[in-house]
Amino acid sequence: MVLPLRVWTHHSPDDNSPAQWAHTIETSTVGCRLGGLRAELTPGETITLQRGKQKAYYRVVWSRQLAPNEFQSGIEALDHEKDIWLADPSPSPIGIRNDLVSSVADDDSKKSAPAKTQSKTQTKKPSASRPRLRWSFGLLFLAITLGLPAYYIILSTAGGVAIHPPLPAVPTASQLARLTPKPHPAPALTKTWDASATHLLVAEAPTGRIIYPQPPDNSISGKVQLQIVIAANGLVKQIHALSGNPSLAEAAAQAIRLWHYSPFQEQKPEQAQEQAQAQTPDHPTDRETTVTVSFRGPDAVFLEFPTNPAQSTKN
């Protein structure tokens, strides 16, 4: 336990007597070890210790020098019934000295207080408008928060056209008919052929992906020959069965309806010249060709296309 003390080297100390400050390092009921002494104590001499208002006599047992101006001493109590270590040091000398130091510091601070106060007031003058600015922003935000719902209510009660866009009108029957896509009529398989119609005979195969016919029955096999009229846009316009089993011819026609030939504009120059010579006012751009479909068993279909226009003659 470290306690501040005043040390006298005579038996009758008073306030004007020379003394030195020290502190305890270890304390007990029979004595203590002192540290922080500036003057060496002589072993065997009697000293007086004061802690607060309490004073007691002690005898020096040993003394040791730690530094040029620092000593330690071991002392024993002469009056064992008086224990100054447990006493309450109400106004201790250390406390008095600290009070004096603090009072001097307060005096110095009071001297510089007017200048500091003046500088503070000068620096605080611009901040006087900050609360007003904050209040202005707060009132503006409150007005916007309360005004928007009221504005919406006024507009909604005055008329829905100002807020909600007009609903689109219901389309008429003619508009729906114009927008509805018209399906392409599939050409039917004909058994008779109009010999009076003149078409351009071409030897042409379909373009793109070719749909192969599926036999109606895997047990039926045979060969059918079909005659095809191609429109100007390349779609199949008419199908005529020339020979073969009628059920196989119908199965072949179902696939041929999905074929697509090259348009009239994409024909070769020699074919376009021949068609221009053979065109009529009724069918100026229709072409005619043939195809032979051989059904040879399950999933075995063979297609034969003409290699020259002479093979596309009518039978």
Short mmCIF file of C-alpha atoms in Angstrom, two decimals:
data_model
loop_
_atom_site.label_atom_id
_atom_site.label_comp_id
_atom_site.label_asym_id
_atom_site.label_seq_id
_atom_site.Cartn_x
_atom_site.Cartn_y
_atom_site.Cartn_z
CA MET A 1 0.00 0.00 0.00
CA VAL A 2 1.51 3.36 -1.07
CA LEU A 3 0.70 6.30 1.23
CA PRO A 4 2.21 9.83 1.16
CA LEU A 5 3.98 10.91 4.35
CA ARG A 6 5.98 13.75 5.89
CA VAL A 7 9.16 12.77 7.73
CA TRP A 8 10.93 14.69 10.55
CA THR A 9 14.23 13.69 12.12
CA HIS A 10 13.53 15.11 15.60
CA HIS A 11 11.05 14.40 18.40
CA SER A 12 9.10 17.70 18.43
CA PRO A 13 8.01 18.52 14.86
CA ASP A 14 6.05 21.62 13.95
CA ASP A 15 4.96 23.29 10.71
CA ASN A 16 8.19 25.30 10.36
CA SER A 17 10.56 22.40 11.06
CA PRO A 18 12.51 21.01 8.11
CA ALA A 19 10.84 17.87 6.70
CA GLN A 20 10.96 15.74 3.60
CA TRP A 21 8.31 13.94 1.62
CA ALA A 22 8.28 10.15 1.35
CA HIS A 23 5.87 7.30 0.73
CA THR A 24 5.29 3.85 2.06
CA ILE A 25 6.22 0.72 0.15
CA GLU A 26 5.17 -1.92 2.65
CA THR A 27 3.24 -1.35 5.91
CA SER A 28 2.48 -3.45 8.96
CA THR A 29 1.42 -2.94 12.60
CA VAL A 30 5.03 -3.00 13.77
CA GLY A 31 6.58 -0.76 11.10
CA CYS A 32 6.98 -0.08 7.39
CA ARG A 33 9.42 0.43 4.54
CA LEU A 34 9.81 4.00 3.30
CA GLY A 35 10.75 5.04 -0.24
CA GLY A 36 11.29 8.28 -2.12
CA LEU A 37 13.56 9.79 0.59
CA ARG A 38 15.83 12.62 -0.57
CA ALA A 39 18.03 12.55 2.54
CA GLU A 40 19.54 9.48 4.19
CA LEU A 41 18.22 8.43 7.59
CA THR A 42 20.65 7.19 10.21
CA PRO A 43 19.92 3.73 11.69
CA GLY A 44 18.93 3.99 15.37
CA GLU A 45 17.62 7.56 15.25
CA THR A 46 14.00 8.42 16.03
CA ILE A 47 11.83 10.07 13.38
CA THR A 48 8.29 11.42 13.24
CA LEU A 49 5.82 10.46 10.49
CA GLN A 50 2.71 12.48 9.70
CA ARG A 51 -0.17 11.16 7.58
CA GLY A 52 -2.99 13.66 7.40
CA LYS A 53 -3.51 14.83 11.00
CA GLN A 54 -2.09 11.66 12.52
CA LYS A 55 1.50 11.61 13.84
CA ALA A 56 3.58 8.80 15.30
CA TYR A 57 7.18 8.08 16.37
CA TYR A 58 9.33 5.46 14.66
CA ARG A 59 12.92 4.18 14.94
CA VAL A 60 15.14 3.74 11.88
CA VAL A 61 16.33 0.09 11.58
CA TRP A 62 18.22 0.20 8.25
CA SER A 63 18.89 2.60 5.35
CA ARG A 64 19.90 1.95 1.74
CA GLN A 65 20.80 4.27 -1.17
CA LEU A 66 19.23 3.50 -4.54
CA ALA A 67 20.34 6.58 -6.50
CA PRO A 68 22.30 9.76 -5.83
CA ASN A 69 19.22 11.46 -4.33
CA GLU A 70 16.98 8.49 -3.54
CA PHE A 71 17.03 6.36 -0.38
CA GLN A 72 14.93 3.65 1.26
CA SER A 73 14.68 2.93 4.99
CA GLY A 74 13.11 0.31 7.23
CA ILE A 75 11.49 1.68 10.42
CA GLU A 76 9.71 0.18 13.45
CA ALA A 77 6.93 1.73 15.54
CA LEU A 78 7.68 2.96 19.04
CA ASP A 79 4.00 3.16 20.01
CA HIS A 80 2.34 -0.10 18.85
CA GLU A 81 -1.10 1.03 19.97
CA LYS A 82 -1.14 3.94 17.51
CA ASP A 83 -1.65 2.90 13.87
CA ILE A 84 -1.59 5.83 11.46
CA TRP A 85 -2.12 3.54 8.46
CA LEU A 86 -5.80 3.04 9.30
CA ALA A 87 -6.50 6.68 10.13
CA ASP A 88 -8.56 8.84 7.73
CA PRO A 89 -6.22 11.46 6.24
CA SER A 90 -8.89 14.13 5.80
CA PRO A 91 -6.71 17.15 4.90
CA SER A 92 -3.39 15.52 3.93
CA PRO A 93 -0.36 17.65 3.08
CA ILE A 94 -0.37 16.20 -0.44
CA GLY A 95 -4.00 17.23 -0.84
CA ILE A 96 -3.21 20.74 0.40
CA ARG A 97 -0.35 21.05 -2.06
CA ASN A 98 -2.56 19.80 -4.90
CA ASP A 99 -5.23 22.34 -3.94
CA LEU A 100 -2.65 25.11 -4.11
CA VAL A 101 -1.50 23.99 -7.55
CA SER A 102 -5.06 23.77 -8.82
CA SER A 103 -5.93 27.20 -7.45
CA VAL A 104 -2.95 28.72 -9.27
CA ALA A 105 -4.06 27.02 -12.47
CA ASP A 106 -7.59 28.39 -11.98
CA ASP A 107 -6.21 31.92 -11.59
CA ASP A 108 -4.27 31.59 -14.84
CA SER A 109 -7.32 30.27 -16.63
CA LYS A 110 -9.48 33.13 -15.35
CA LYS A 111 -7.03 35.65 -16.78
CA SER A 112 -7.32 34.19 -20.25
CA ALA A 113 -11.09 33.57 -19.91
CA PRO A 114 -12.26 36.94 -21.37
CA ALA A 115 -10.24 36.47 -24.56
CA LYS A 116 -11.45 32.89 -25.02
CA THR A 117 -15.04 33.88 -24.28
CA GLN A 118 -14.86 36.65 -26.85
CA SER A 119 -13.43 34.33 -29.49
CA LYS A 120 -16.14 31.73 -28.75
CA THR A 121 -18.89 34.31 -29.09
CA GLN A 122 -17.38 35.48 -32.38
CA THR A 123 -17.24 31.93 -33.74
CA LYS A 124 -20.74 31.10 -32.55
CA LYS A 125 -22.36 34.06 -34.25
CA PRO A 126 -22.59 32.39 -37.69
CA SER A 127 -24.13 29.24 -36.14
CA ALA A 128 -27.08 31.22 -34.78
CA SER A 129 -28.85 30.88 -38.12
CA ARG A 130 -28.43 27.09 -38.27
CA PRO A 131 -31.44 26.29 -36.07
CA ARG A 132 -33.59 28.56 -38.22
CA LEU A 133 -32.38 26.78 -41.36
CA ARG A 134 -33.15 23.40 -39.84
CA TRP A 135 -36.63 24.56 -38.87
CA SER A 136 -37.18 25.82 -42.43
CA PHE A 137 -36.25 22.46 -43.95
CA GLY A 138 -38.39 20.65 -41.39
CA LEU A 139 -41.45 22.78 -42.15
CA LEU A 140 -40.91 22.35 -45.91
CA PHE A 141 -40.72 18.55 -45.57
CA LEU A 142 -43.86 18.54 -43.38
CA ALA A 143 -45.77 20.64 -45.92
CA ILE A 144 -44.81 18.31 -48.77
CA THR A 145 -45.73 15.21 -46.74
CA LEU A 146 -49.16 16.58 -45.85
CA GLY A 147 -49.81 18.27 -49.19
CA LEU A 148 -49.27 15.33 -51.55
CA PRO A 149 -52.13 13.16 -50.16
CA ALA A 150 -54.47 16.16 -50.17
CA TYR A 151 -53.53 16.98 -53.77
CA TYR A 152 -54.16 13.36 -54.81
CA ILE A 153 -57.58 13.35 -53.09
CA ILE A 154 -58.59 16.60 -54.81
CA LEU A 155 -57.63 15.31 -58.25
CA SER A 156 -59.29 11.93 -57.72
CA THR A 157 -62.56 13.51 -56.60
CA ALA A 158 -62.50 16.10 -59.39
CA GLY A 159 -62.21 13.52 -62.17
CA GLY A 160 -60.44 10.27 -62.92
CA VAL A 161 -59.30 11.42 -66.37
CA ALA A 162 -56.60 13.64 -64.87
CA ILE A 163 -54.98 10.67 -63.11
CA HIS A 164 -55.95 7.50 -64.95
CA PRO A 165 -55.36 7.14 -68.72
CA PRO A 166 -58.42 6.43 -70.88
CA LEU A 167 -59.24 2.79 -71.52
CA PRO A 168 -58.87 1.55 -75.10
CA ALA A 169 -62.07 1.13 -77.09
CA VAL A 170 -63.45 -2.31 -77.82
CA PRO A 171 -62.46 -3.36 -81.38
CA THR A 172 -65.23 -3.81 -83.91
CA ALA A 173 -65.99 -6.98 -85.85
CA SER A 174 -64.41 -5.61 -89.02
CA GLN A 175 -61.20 -4.74 -87.17
CA LEU A 176 -61.01 -8.22 -85.65
CA ALA A 177 -61.60 -9.79 -89.05
CA ARG A 178 -58.82 -7.70 -90.54
CA LEU A 179 -56.38 -8.64 -87.75
CA THR A 180 -57.26 -12.35 -87.70
CA PRO A 181 -54.77 -14.32 -89.86
CA LYS A 182 -56.41 -16.16 -92.73
CA PRO A 183 -55.33 -19.82 -93.02
CA HIS A 184 -53.88 -20.97 -96.32
CA PRO A 185 -56.30 -23.45 -97.90
CA ALA A 186 -54.65 -26.82 -98.41
CA PRO A 187 -54.98 -28.13 -101.97
CA ALA A 188 -57.12 -31.26 -102.32
CA LEU A 189 -56.08 -34.36 -104.23
CA THR A 190 -58.00 -34.35 -107.53
CA LYS A 191 -58.74 -37.34 -109.72
CA THR A 192 -59.49 -35.28 -112.86
CA TRP A 193 -57.18 -32.82 -114.58
CA ASP A 194 -58.11 -29.67 -116.45
CA ALA A 195 -56.39 -30.22 -119.77
CA SER A 196 -57.36 -26.78 -121.06
CA ALA A 197 -55.18 -25.00 -118.46
CA THR A 198 -51.68 -24.31 -119.73
CA HIS A 199 -48.79 -24.33 -117.26
CA LEU A 200 -45.08 -24.01 -117.55
CA LEU A 201 -43.48 -27.48 -117.36
CA VAL A 202 -40.47 -27.44 -115.02
CA ALA A 203 -38.15 -30.06 -113.59
CA GLU A 204 -37.85 -28.79 -110.05
CA ALA A 205 -37.50 -30.23 -106.55
CA PRO A 206 -38.80 -28.54 -103.37
CA THR A 207 -36.46 -26.28 -101.40
CA GLY A 208 -35.71 -26.32 -97.70
CA ARG A 209 -36.76 -29.18 -95.45
CA ILE A 210 -38.72 -31.90 -97.30
CA ILE A 211 -41.55 -33.62 -95.44
CA TYR A 212 -41.56 -37.34 -96.25
CA PRO A 213 -44.90 -39.14 -96.63
CA GLN A 214 -46.02 -41.73 -94.09
CA PRO A 215 -47.77 -44.87 -95.39
CA PRO A 216 -51.29 -45.47 -94.03
CA ASP A 217 -50.33 -49.07 -93.29
CA ASN A 218 -46.86 -50.58 -93.03
CA SER A 219 -48.08 -53.69 -94.83
CA ILE A 220 -48.95 -51.69 -97.99
CA SER A 221 -46.21 -50.94 -100.47
CA GLY A 222 -46.27 -49.51 -103.97
CA LYS A 223 -45.49 -46.56 -106.21
CA VAL A 224 -47.64 -43.50 -106.95
CA GLN A 225 -47.08 -40.65 -109.39
CA LEU A 226 -48.50 -37.20 -108.66
CA GLN A 227 -48.76 -34.06 -110.76
CA ILE A 228 -48.24 -30.76 -108.93
CA VAL A 229 -49.16 -27.17 -109.83
CA ILE A 230 -46.84 -24.61 -108.15
CA ALA A 231 -48.08 -21.05 -107.50
CA ALA A 232 -45.96 -17.97 -108.07
CA ASN A 233 -45.05 -17.76 -104.36
CA GLY A 234 -43.72 -21.33 -104.34
CA LEU A 235 -46.61 -23.00 -102.50
CA VAL A 236 -48.34 -26.11 -103.81
CA LYS A 237 -51.53 -25.01 -105.53
CA GLN A 238 -52.97 -28.26 -106.94
CA ILE A 239 -52.22 -32.01 -106.70
CA HIS A 240 -53.42 -34.62 -109.21
CA ALA A 241 -52.96 -38.40 -108.86
CA LEU A 242 -51.67 -39.91 -112.14
CA SER A 243 -51.20 -43.51 -111.03
CA GLY A 244 -50.92 -45.81 -108.01
CA ASN A 245 -52.90 -46.96 -104.98
CA PRO A 246 -55.47 -44.24 -103.96
CA SER A 247 -54.67 -44.62 -100.23
CA LEU A 248 -50.94 -44.27 -100.90
CA ALA A 249 -51.63 -41.30 -103.21
CA GLU A 250 -53.61 -39.55 -100.44
CA ALA A 251 -50.80 -40.22 -97.93
CA ALA A 252 -48.27 -38.76 -100.37
CA ALA A 253 -50.50 -35.71 -101.02
CA GLN A 254 -50.64 -34.95 -97.26
CA ALA A 255 -46.87 -34.48 -97.22
CA ILE A 256 -46.66 -32.70 -100.60
CA ARG A 257 -49.09 -30.01 -99.37
CA LEU A 258 -46.36 -28.87 -96.94
CA TRP A 259 -43.62 -28.59 -99.57
CA HIS A 260 -42.31 -25.24 -100.70
CA TYR A 261 -40.74 -24.56 -104.06
CA SER A 262 -38.69 -21.57 -105.13
CA PRO A 263 -40.78 -18.49 -106.00
CA PHE A 264 -41.29 -17.50 -109.61
CA GLN A 265 -38.83 -14.60 -109.40
CA GLU A 266 -36.00 -16.92 -108.29
CA GLN A 267 -36.17 -19.21 -111.36
CA LYS A 268 -33.30 -19.60 -113.75
CA PRO A 269 -33.20 -17.28 -116.79
CA GLU A 270 -33.92 -20.08 -119.31
CA GLN A 271 -36.93 -21.29 -117.24
CA ALA A 272 -38.26 -17.72 -116.91
CA GLN A 273 -38.01 -17.24 -120.69
CA GLU A 274 -39.90 -20.48 -121.38
CA GLN A 275 -42.61 -19.54 -118.83
CA ALA A 276 -42.99 -16.08 -120.38
CA GLN A 277 -43.69 -17.70 -123.72
CA ALA A 278 -46.24 -20.15 -122.24
CA GLN A 279 -48.00 -17.81 -119.80
CA THR A 280 -51.68 -16.99 -120.25
CA PRO A 281 -53.87 -14.23 -118.81
CA ASP A 282 -55.43 -16.69 -116.34
CA HIS A 283 -52.27 -18.30 -115.01
CA PRO A 284 -49.34 -16.10 -115.93
CA THR A 285 -46.86 -17.59 -113.44
CA ASP A 286 -48.08 -21.11 -112.50
CA ARG A 287 -45.67 -24.02 -112.98
CA GLU A 288 -46.24 -27.74 -113.36
CA THR A 289 -44.06 -30.68 -112.33
CA THR A 290 -44.35 -34.30 -111.23
CA VAL A 291 -43.07 -36.45 -108.37
CA THR A 292 -42.93 -40.22 -107.93
CA VAL A 293 -43.26 -41.63 -104.37
CA SER A 294 -42.25 -45.25 -103.70
CA PHE A 295 -43.45 -46.88 -100.45
CA ARG A 296 -41.07 -49.81 -99.82
CA GLY A 297 -42.05 -50.88 -96.30
CA PRO A 298 -41.94 -49.45 -92.75
CA ASP A 299 -40.09 -46.10 -92.74
CA ALA A 300 -38.81 -46.67 -96.28
CA VAL A 301 -39.97 -43.99 -98.72
CA PHE A 302 -38.15 -43.03 -101.92
CA LEU A 303 -38.82 -39.78 -103.84
CA GLU A 304 -38.08 -39.27 -107.55
CA PHE A 305 -38.11 -35.82 -109.15
CA PRO A 306 -37.90 -35.12 -112.92
CA THR A 307 -34.54 -34.08 -114.29
CA ASN A 308 -35.89 -32.23 -117.35
CA PRO A 309 -39.23 -30.61 -118.24
CA ALA A 310 -40.01 -33.40 -120.77
CA GLN A 311 -40.51 -35.84 -117.86
CA SER A 312 -43.26 -33.62 -116.44
CA THR A 313 -45.76 -34.37 -119.22
CA LYS A 314 -49.28 -35.47 -118.50
CA ASN A 315 -50.22 -39.10 -118.68
#
